[in-house]
XYZ file of C-alpha atoms in Angstrom:
543
model
C -14.124 -17.878 8.158
C -14.585 -19.658 4.863
C -14.782 -17.658 1.660
C -15.441 -19.098 -1.766
C -14.104 -17.735 -5.068
C -16.318 -15.302 -6.956
C -15.912 -13.929 -10.431
C -14.951 -10.230 -10.142
C -17.409 -7.781 -11.699
C -15.846 -4.531 -10.568
C -15.010 -1.288 -12.276
C -11.839 -0.988 -14.327
C -9.730 0.743 -11.701
C -10.904 -1.541 -8.925
C -10.014 -4.532 -11.088
C -6.593 -3.105 -11.785
C -5.825 -2.295 -8.167
C -7.120 -5.693 -7.070
C -4.473 -7.150 -9.364
C -1.877 -5.552 -7.086
C -2.065 -8.479 -4.642
C 1.242 -8.816 -2.850
C 2.505 -11.927 -4.573
C 3.482 -14.753 -2.266
C 2.362 -17.420 0.103
C 2.504 -17.213 3.847
C 6.072 -17.451 5.030
C 7.364 -20.756 6.300
C 8.117 -20.897 10.000
C 11.557 -22.476 10.469
C 12.248 -24.515 13.559
C 13.185 -22.273 16.465
C 16.666 -22.552 17.924
C 15.825 -20.500 21.009
C 12.801 -18.554 22.200
C 13.738 -14.936 22.899
C 11.420 -12.983 25.199
C 10.839 -9.237 24.923
C 9.208 -7.124 27.635
C 7.506 -4.084 26.092
C 4.963 -1.515 27.261
C 2.158 -3.322 25.423
C 3.089 -6.745 26.833
C 5.662 -9.501 27.046
C 6.252 -11.604 23.927
C 8.032 -14.857 23.130
C 9.373 -15.149 19.586
C 11.748 -17.423 17.689
C 15.425 -17.138 16.815
C 16.408 -17.890 13.228
C 20.176 -17.712 12.969
C 21.171 -14.164 13.900
C 17.614 -12.787 13.582
C 14.803 -12.855 16.133
C 11.253 -12.952 14.757
C 8.052 -12.055 16.605
C 4.810 -12.886 14.815
C 1.147 -12.135 15.314
C 1.430 -9.415 17.982
C -1.932 -7.619 18.419
C -1.574 -3.860 17.958
C -5.266 -3.131 18.498
C -8.344 -4.743 19.966
C -10.236 -7.096 17.624
C -12.398 -4.856 15.357
C -15.456 -7.065 15.725
C -19.003 -6.626 16.959
C -19.501 -3.085 18.229
C -15.919 -2.245 17.134
C -16.518 -3.048 13.457
C -16.272 0.186 11.472
C -14.818 2.023 14.447
C -11.331 3.477 14.865
C -8.906 0.873 16.250
C -8.986 0.619 20.029
C -5.985 -0.208 22.200
C -5.397 -3.921 22.676
C -5.816 -4.927 26.321
C -2.548 -5.775 28.048
C -2.325 -9.491 28.729
C -0.697 -10.741 31.906
C 2.152 -13.151 31.340
C 4.246 -13.944 28.279
C 2.292 -14.018 25.012
C 3.175 -16.464 22.263
C 4.514 -14.566 19.245
C 5.827 -17.500 17.233
C 3.017 -17.751 14.666
C 1.441 -15.304 12.250
C -2.069 -14.164 13.030
C -5.043 -14.653 10.686
C -5.136 -12.549 7.538
C -7.861 -9.931 7.225
C -11.030 -10.990 5.361
C -10.583 -10.804 1.602
C -12.130 -12.458 -1.464
C -10.437 -15.633 -2.662
C -10.609 -15.254 -6.417
C -9.677 -17.983 -8.819
C -6.283 -16.462 -9.609
C -5.478 -16.053 -5.905
C -6.446 -19.481 -4.585
C -2.821 -20.655 -4.656
C -1.794 -17.744 -2.442
C -4.617 -17.802 0.092
C -5.769 -21.415 0.176
C -5.647 -22.812 3.676
C -4.894 -19.508 5.405
C -7.252 -18.480 8.168
C -9.252 -15.333 7.591
C -10.760 -13.520 10.534
C -11.909 -10.023 11.409
C -9.665 -10.370 14.449
C -6.619 -9.740 12.247
C -4.957 -6.575 13.517
C -1.519 -7.986 14.244
C 2.053 -7.054 13.407
C 5.316 -8.932 12.917
C 8.871 -7.900 13.816
C 12.308 -8.981 12.573
C 15.362 -7.806 14.518
C 18.989 -8.677 15.028
C 19.360 -11.131 17.870
C 21.853 -8.917 19.700
C 21.896 -5.336 18.364
C 24.750 -3.259 19.752
C 22.737 -0.028 19.625
C 19.186 1.059 18.778
C 18.479 0.339 15.124
C 16.405 2.342 12.637
C 12.944 0.928 12.026
C 11.344 0.120 8.667
C 7.548 -0.318 8.701
C 6.196 -1.952 5.541
C 2.624 -1.464 4.269
C 1.535 -4.310 1.993
C -0.187 -3.857 -1.356
C -3.228 -5.511 -2.860
C -5.566 -2.731 -3.949
C -6.733 -2.280 -0.331
C -8.723 -5.492 -0.836
C -6.055 -8.216 -0.588
C -2.736 -9.096 0.974
C -1.100 -9.553 4.352
C 2.008 -8.639 6.273
C 2.810 -12.352 6.629
C 3.352 -13.313 2.976
C 6.826 -14.592 2.111
C 7.242 -11.647 -0.259
C 7.826 -9.398 2.741
C 9.867 -11.645 5.016
C 12.086 -9.185 6.872
C 15.105 -11.431 7.485
C 17.461 -9.964 4.876
C 16.618 -6.391 5.830
C 17.108 -7.113 9.524
C 20.552 -8.509 8.707
C 21.424 -5.048 7.351
C 20.955 -3.491 10.783
C 17.330 -2.366 10.815
C 14.235 -3.501 12.707
C 11.485 -4.521 10.269
C 7.759 -4.348 10.983
C 4.990 -5.731 8.761
C 1.302 -5.861 9.654
C -2.280 -6.446 8.593
C -4.877 -3.707 8.191
C -8.587 -3.866 7.459
C -9.373 -4.325 3.776
C -12.170 -3.739 1.307
C -15.604 -2.970 2.663
C -14.431 -3.719 6.211
C -11.634 -1.183 5.851
C -13.368 1.594 3.910
C -17.057 2.110 4.578
C -19.561 4.772 5.601
C -23.289 4.931 6.296
C -25.429 7.738 7.770
C -26.280 5.546 10.774
C -22.600 4.974 11.535
C -21.930 8.696 11.193
C -24.720 9.539 13.652
C -23.475 6.917 16.120
C -19.918 8.293 16.135
C -18.760 10.981 18.542
C -18.252 14.498 17.213
C -14.513 14.132 16.571
C -14.359 10.421 15.758
C -12.745 9.715 12.362
C -15.022 8.071 9.831
C -14.854 5.732 6.842
C -11.061 5.242 6.401
C -10.608 2.435 8.926
C -7.765 0.732 7.056
C -5.807 3.978 7.197
C -6.614 4.362 10.890
C -5.129 0.892 11.449
C -1.904 1.997 9.787
C -1.663 5.025 12.064
C -2.349 2.769 15.056
C 0.618 0.588 14.057
C 2.883 3.627 13.925
C 1.717 4.676 17.386
C 2.392 1.147 18.671
C 5.867 1.291 17.159
C 6.549 4.649 18.800
C 5.568 3.275 22.220
C 7.065 -0.232 22.020
C 9.775 -0.655 19.397
C 12.627 0.396 21.715
C 12.110 -2.867 23.619
C 12.883 -4.715 20.356
C 16.077 -2.777 19.757
C 14.476 -0.196 17.484
C 14.930 3.571 17.542
C 11.492 5.258 17.641
C 13.071 8.505 16.416
C 14.175 6.861 13.143
C 11.112 5.234 11.587
C 10.780 4.773 7.821
C 7.458 3.841 6.248
C 7.546 2.071 2.898
C 5.010 0.245 0.780
C 4.096 -0.929 -2.717
C 0.966 -0.377 -4.819
C -1.875 0.239 -2.341
C 0.861 0.284 0.298
C 2.655 2.971 -1.696
C -0.606 4.880 -1.880
C -0.866 4.578 1.876
C 2.608 6.065 2.260
C 1.491 9.059 0.231
C -1.709 9.412 2.261
C 0.282 9.180 5.509
C 2.528 11.942 4.193
C -0.604 14.075 3.905
C -2.680 13.217 6.983
C -1.994 15.334 10.103
C -2.732 12.419 12.483
C 0.417 10.615 11.308
C 2.722 13.610 11.714
C 5.773 12.834 13.823
C 5.189 9.069 13.759
C 7.695 8.498 10.923
C 10.852 10.241 9.806
C 11.323 9.143 6.171
C 9.085 7.551 3.561
C 9.283 5.402 0.403
C 6.384 4.954 -2.023
C 6.823 2.112 -4.528
C 4.792 1.467 -7.698
C 1.907 3.675 -6.675
C -0.644 5.902 -8.349
C -3.538 7.756 -6.806
C -6.247 10.285 -7.534
C -4.464 13.432 -6.422
C -7.355 15.879 -6.722
C -10.280 13.477 -7.116
C -10.936 12.091 -3.604
C -14.048 10.467 -2.240
C -16.141 12.474 0.197
C -18.213 11.184 3.077
C -21.486 12.583 1.758
C -22.828 14.853 -0.948
C -24.083 17.569 1.370
C -20.912 18.196 3.294
C -22.874 18.397 6.539
C -20.665 19.545 9.398
C -17.928 20.715 7.027
C -19.579 22.657 4.193
C -16.296 24.199 3.080
C -15.255 20.815 1.709
C -17.708 21.117 -1.148
C -19.288 18.222 -2.979
C -17.657 15.080 -4.402
C -15.445 15.642 -7.421
C -15.166 13.598 -10.585
C -18.771 12.398 -10.523
C -18.082 9.864 -7.776
C -20.787 8.640 -5.480
C -20.304 9.682 -1.865
C -19.171 6.985 0.530
C -22.356 7.233 2.565
C -24.295 6.708 -0.660
C -22.305 3.545 -1.346
C -23.037 2.426 2.203
C -26.754 2.997 1.815
C -26.739 0.820 -1.307
C -25.035 -1.975 0.628
C -27.475 -1.667 3.517
C -30.481 -1.864 1.183
C -29.058 -5.002 -0.394
C -29.114 -6.619 3.047
C -32.584 -5.279 3.819
C -31.408 -2.635 6.274
C -33.081 0.780 6.275
C -31.809 3.925 7.990
C -33.748 3.291 11.196
C -32.526 3.434 14.809
C -31.092 -0.098 14.695
C -29.283 0.307 11.368
C -25.767 0.600 12.819
C -26.165 -2.527 14.941
C -27.679 -4.509 12.073
C -24.860 -3.470 9.741
C -22.307 -4.676 12.277
C -24.054 -8.034 12.480
C -23.753 -8.828 8.752
C -21.448 -11.876 8.427
C -18.020 -10.945 7.080
C -18.317 -13.629 4.388
C -21.534 -12.025 3.134
C -19.830 -8.642 2.963
C -17.007 -10.145 0.899
C -19.511 -11.698 -1.498
C -21.294 -8.350 -1.875
C -17.950 -6.653 -2.459
C -17.121 -9.060 -5.269
C -20.436 -8.475 -6.993
C -19.619 -4.777 -7.173
C -19.253 -2.272 -4.336
C -19.628 0.609 -6.782
C -16.406 2.440 -5.974
C -12.779 2.112 -5.051
C -11.500 1.422 -1.555
C -9.435 4.427 -0.576
C -9.329 7.109 2.122
C -12.312 9.427 2.329
C -12.501 13.161 3.023
C -14.502 13.030 6.258
C -13.570 16.426 7.705
C -11.951 14.719 10.682
C -9.081 12.419 9.721
C -8.788 13.779 6.167
C -9.760 17.371 5.467
C -8.225 17.782 2.009
C -6.870 15.702 -0.823
C -3.264 14.552 -1.154
C -2.832 16.821 -4.170
C -3.940 19.915 -2.295
C -1.731 18.991 0.665
C 1.395 18.645 -1.485
C 0.541 21.679 -3.598
C 0.277 23.808 -0.453
C 3.428 22.343 1.091
C 1.586 20.833 4.053
C 2.905 17.279 3.695
C 5.275 15.672 6.205
C 8.672 17.430 5.844
C 10.661 14.194 5.738
C 13.104 12.590 3.281
C 10.974 10.949 0.605
C 11.581 8.419 -2.197
C 8.993 7.538 -4.832
C 9.047 5.739 -8.137
C 7.558 3.185 -10.487
C 8.498 0.407 -12.886
C 8.645 0.575 -16.670
C 5.854 -2.014 -17.022
C 3.225 -0.949 -14.527
C 1.043 -1.842 -17.492
C 1.310 -5.483 -16.409
C -1.787 -4.630 -14.364
C -3.722 -3.818 -17.525
C -2.337 -6.674 -19.626
C -4.955 -9.292 -18.592
C -7.767 -7.042 -19.847
C -6.379 -6.352 -23.316
C -8.003 -3.216 -24.724
C -11.352 -3.886 -23.067
C -11.396 -0.768 -20.885
C -9.333 1.573 -23.030
C -12.081 4.195 -23.433
C -12.573 4.396 -19.671
C -8.839 4.635 -19.053
C -8.376 7.379 -21.623
C -11.268 9.318 -20.143
C -9.764 9.051 -16.646
C -6.588 10.665 -17.991
C -8.392 13.327 -19.997
C -6.983 11.890 -23.215
C -8.515 11.920 -26.690
C -7.700 9.533 -29.530
C -5.784 12.356 -31.156
C -3.717 12.786 -27.997
C -3.028 9.049 -27.904
C -1.803 8.931 -31.492
C 0.359 12.021 -30.996
C 1.992 10.642 -27.846
C 2.118 6.910 -28.587
C 1.781 6.569 -32.347
C -0.673 4.186 -33.956
C -0.707 1.125 -31.714
C -3.351 -1.409 -30.752
C -5.613 -0.736 -27.786
C -4.126 -3.504 -25.642
C -0.632 -2.020 -25.915
C -1.975 1.495 -25.400
C -3.762 0.403 -22.218
C -0.514 -0.917 -20.771
C 1.384 2.247 -21.657
C -1.274 4.470 -20.119
C -1.142 2.472 -16.913
C 2.631 2.838 -16.740
C 2.425 6.546 -17.492
C -0.196 7.154 -14.811
C 1.970 5.513 -12.147
C 5.188 7.272 -13.065
C 3.415 10.585 -13.633
C 1.724 10.415 -10.239
C 4.938 9.548 -8.401
C 7.019 12.139 -10.218
C 4.410 14.834 -9.510
C 4.643 14.128 -5.767
C 8.460 14.049 -5.773
C 8.574 17.296 -7.734
C 6.175 19.017 -5.333
C 8.050 17.735 -2.284
C 11.318 19.068 -3.697
C 9.744 22.417 -4.582
C 8.492 22.658 -1.016
C 12.090 22.492 0.170
C 12.218 18.885 1.375
C 14.660 16.145 0.277
C 13.244 13.843 -2.378
C 14.499 11.179 -4.767
C 12.810 9.677 -7.834
C 13.484 6.200 -9.228
C 12.493 4.307 -12.361
C 12.802 0.527 -11.976
C 13.604 -1.233 -15.263
C 15.598 -4.276 -14.143
C 14.397 -7.598 -15.559
C 15.589 -10.931 -14.226
C 18.597 -12.009 -16.263
C 17.152 -15.324 -17.445
C 13.836 -13.748 -18.536
C 14.833 -10.589 -20.369
C 13.334 -11.694 -23.656
C 10.025 -12.754 -22.154
C 8.499 -9.536 -20.770
C 8.318 -5.946 -22.037
C 9.655 -4.547 -18.773
C 9.749 -4.832 -15.002
C 6.178 -5.573 -13.911
C 4.159 -3.752 -11.301
C 5.725 -4.105 -7.870
C 8.832 -5.918 -9.130
C 11.081 -3.837 -6.874
C 9.596 -5.294 -3.668
C 11.358 -8.659 -3.806
C 14.636 -6.901 -4.537
C 14.196 -4.718 -1.458
C 13.326 -7.656 0.798
C 15.781 -10.067 -0.801
C 13.041 -12.636 -1.420
C 13.736 -13.277 -5.099
C 14.082 -17.018 -4.572
C 10.425 -17.182 -3.562
C 9.423 -16.400 -7.146
C 9.936 -20.060 -8.014
C 6.824 -20.843 -5.955
C 4.656 -18.401 -7.888
C 4.057 -19.803 -11.358
C 1.142 -17.700 -12.585
C 2.644 -14.221 -12.276
C 4.604 -12.501 -15.039
C 7.792 -11.989 -13.083
C 9.954 -15.013 -13.900
C 11.299 -17.731 -11.628
C 14.969 -18.274 -12.541
C 17.308 -16.273 -10.316
C 20.941 -15.527 -11.210
C 23.887 -14.143 -9.206
C 23.436 -10.851 -11.081
C 19.826 -10.679 -9.887
C 20.922 -11.229 -6.295
C 23.589 -8.547 -6.620
C 20.973 -6.126 -7.931
C 18.822 -6.925 -4.904
C 21.712 -5.976 -2.613
C 22.099 -2.669 -4.443
C 18.408 -1.782 -4.267
C 18.164 -2.888 -0.643
C 21.191 -0.736 0.128
C 19.438 2.427 -1.074
C 16.323 1.708 0.991
C 18.317 0.851 4.128
C 20.517 3.891 3.537
C 17.492 6.172 3.720
C 16.310 4.461 6.899
C 19.701 4.820 8.575
C 20.752 8.317 7.532
C 17.851 10.041 5.782
C 19.776 9.744 2.506
C 19.848 6.677 0.206
C 23.461 7.253 -0.819
C 26.495 5.607 0.716
C 28.946 2.798 0.264
C 29.907 1.829 -3.273
C 26.423 2.354 -4.741
C 26.124 4.689 -7.743
C 25.305 8.249 -6.714
C 21.575 9.020 -6.521
C 21.146 12.780 -6.775
C 18.318 14.375 -4.869
C 15.547 15.468 -7.216
C 15.507 19.050 -8.443
C 13.075 20.538 -10.903
C 15.943 22.059 -12.898
C 17.855 18.800 -13.362
C 14.758 16.569 -13.476
C 16.758 13.367 -12.956
C 15.665 9.961 -11.701
C 17.782 6.978 -10.752
C 17.211 4.222 -13.266
C 17.400 0.930 -11.398
C 18.131 -1.227 -14.401
C 20.842 -3.382 -15.891
C 22.894 -0.259 -15.406
C 22.178 1.853 -12.340
C 22.550 5.511 -13.231
C 20.907 8.891 -12.789
C 19.315 10.198 -15.957
C 16.362 12.072 -17.378
C 13.882 9.357 -18.240
C 10.550 11.176 -18.427
C 9.002 11.112 -21.917
C 6.401 13.549 -23.194
C 3.554 11.128 -22.596
C 4.260 11.157 -18.835
C 4.314 14.938 -18.838
C 0.814 14.799 -20.342
C -0.359 12.901 -17.274
C 1.303 15.403 -14.964
C -0.445 18.299 -16.690
C -3.754 16.565 -16.022
C -2.796 16.279 -12.365
C -1.788 19.946 -12.244
C -5.178 20.839 -13.664
C -6.972 18.877 -10.978
C -8.256 16.238 -13.390
C -6.652 13.244 -11.638
């Protein structure tokens, strides 16, 4: 599928989340030394051996979501007789190729048949290893599990099995229309197809990962930005319960009490009420799209919608879908918001890490102060509030601070609730800047922690247009080992502590301490009053 760049004309938040693209190009495929073969329940796969790590790429975890399966829950991939080639990454899911992303996506195949996963494992594990399943970021409109950012080699060398994957994005991943609702069976989940893909991956892992040396009873989900959002949604959705045993949400923020609903009437589930926050319903957004393509709500509407070329859908999406791409309260998969779930103590009772960087505002930086009024309104903030909390600063700087505060406030609220509910939780605040670039940026940008976790810092040199820096020092690499150690520690034991790493105390409301992952790694109280303002808005149901 060929997609051409289009100038984005989306809403503020959609523009900001689209900026979350998982930075990187598709990982290089080193020459194979041997070709290991794994026999699993889903099939037999031939991968490649890279030193002491075996890699399996492009394994289908679901049937191609095309034709009659577009905008349907993922179906089981048919078992193929014989050994399947798993030496190359599969196509990335359809996504717009904007001007700023051409360097990342140019030349990569895009196809609706994109539901594949990738696995990194030790070549000869002595015992079943814990599993770490990564959910990529990109505002639910961009990204892939095959970018070099998330190469699992370094993590696998620490004694875990790493899984990355693709999931449906944008309008192909989050969509509803009355005709599709009527065509679905009574219990069939609706609208949140990208989230359904993520649950399908976890089910595949449960059934197959033992063949790859993984322990299906020790699965950690982790993700950044939209992937971090997904972790928080998976913590809340009953369908994912029991499919993972610990969770890490990185650089994420979400609308805790302001979800999208399937429709305005609440037909079939009237207790859900009507959409909050003045948002259009998802079926309403779908009707607008259908009208654009000349499709009414007649008996053939569902079939005609499924026949729209994917490239045309991407072009429509870029012109302005009218909303964000995020899970929808459909009364089937999701019955309540994440905020309500955590407030009532109904989230997954698993060890949980969440945090943010000190310059999440890097997302807002390209827009200056252009959308400051909208951002302040979304946080329930007046000009008087802004001056009281931030002093008299220009709108561009204020926009970046508000973005940072919204991320940290959202993550801290979830950690606090999880701890209050009696479950182990840890909060982090990532402030480490690359040693050679400490005078160039105001802080650690959005998602900076990901390359430290994966040990892919060297890949920054290939990404010249992102504000993260490209010169890597021994101190930077040592910091990556420390951060990676915490993440792997949680996966192995359910607790990030161990070894010679500084102690990371579990979060308690009384102590209110986070681990600052900075030039000095230490537990401290780092939450300023302006972040508490955001949390009060969440408590009041305004976010």
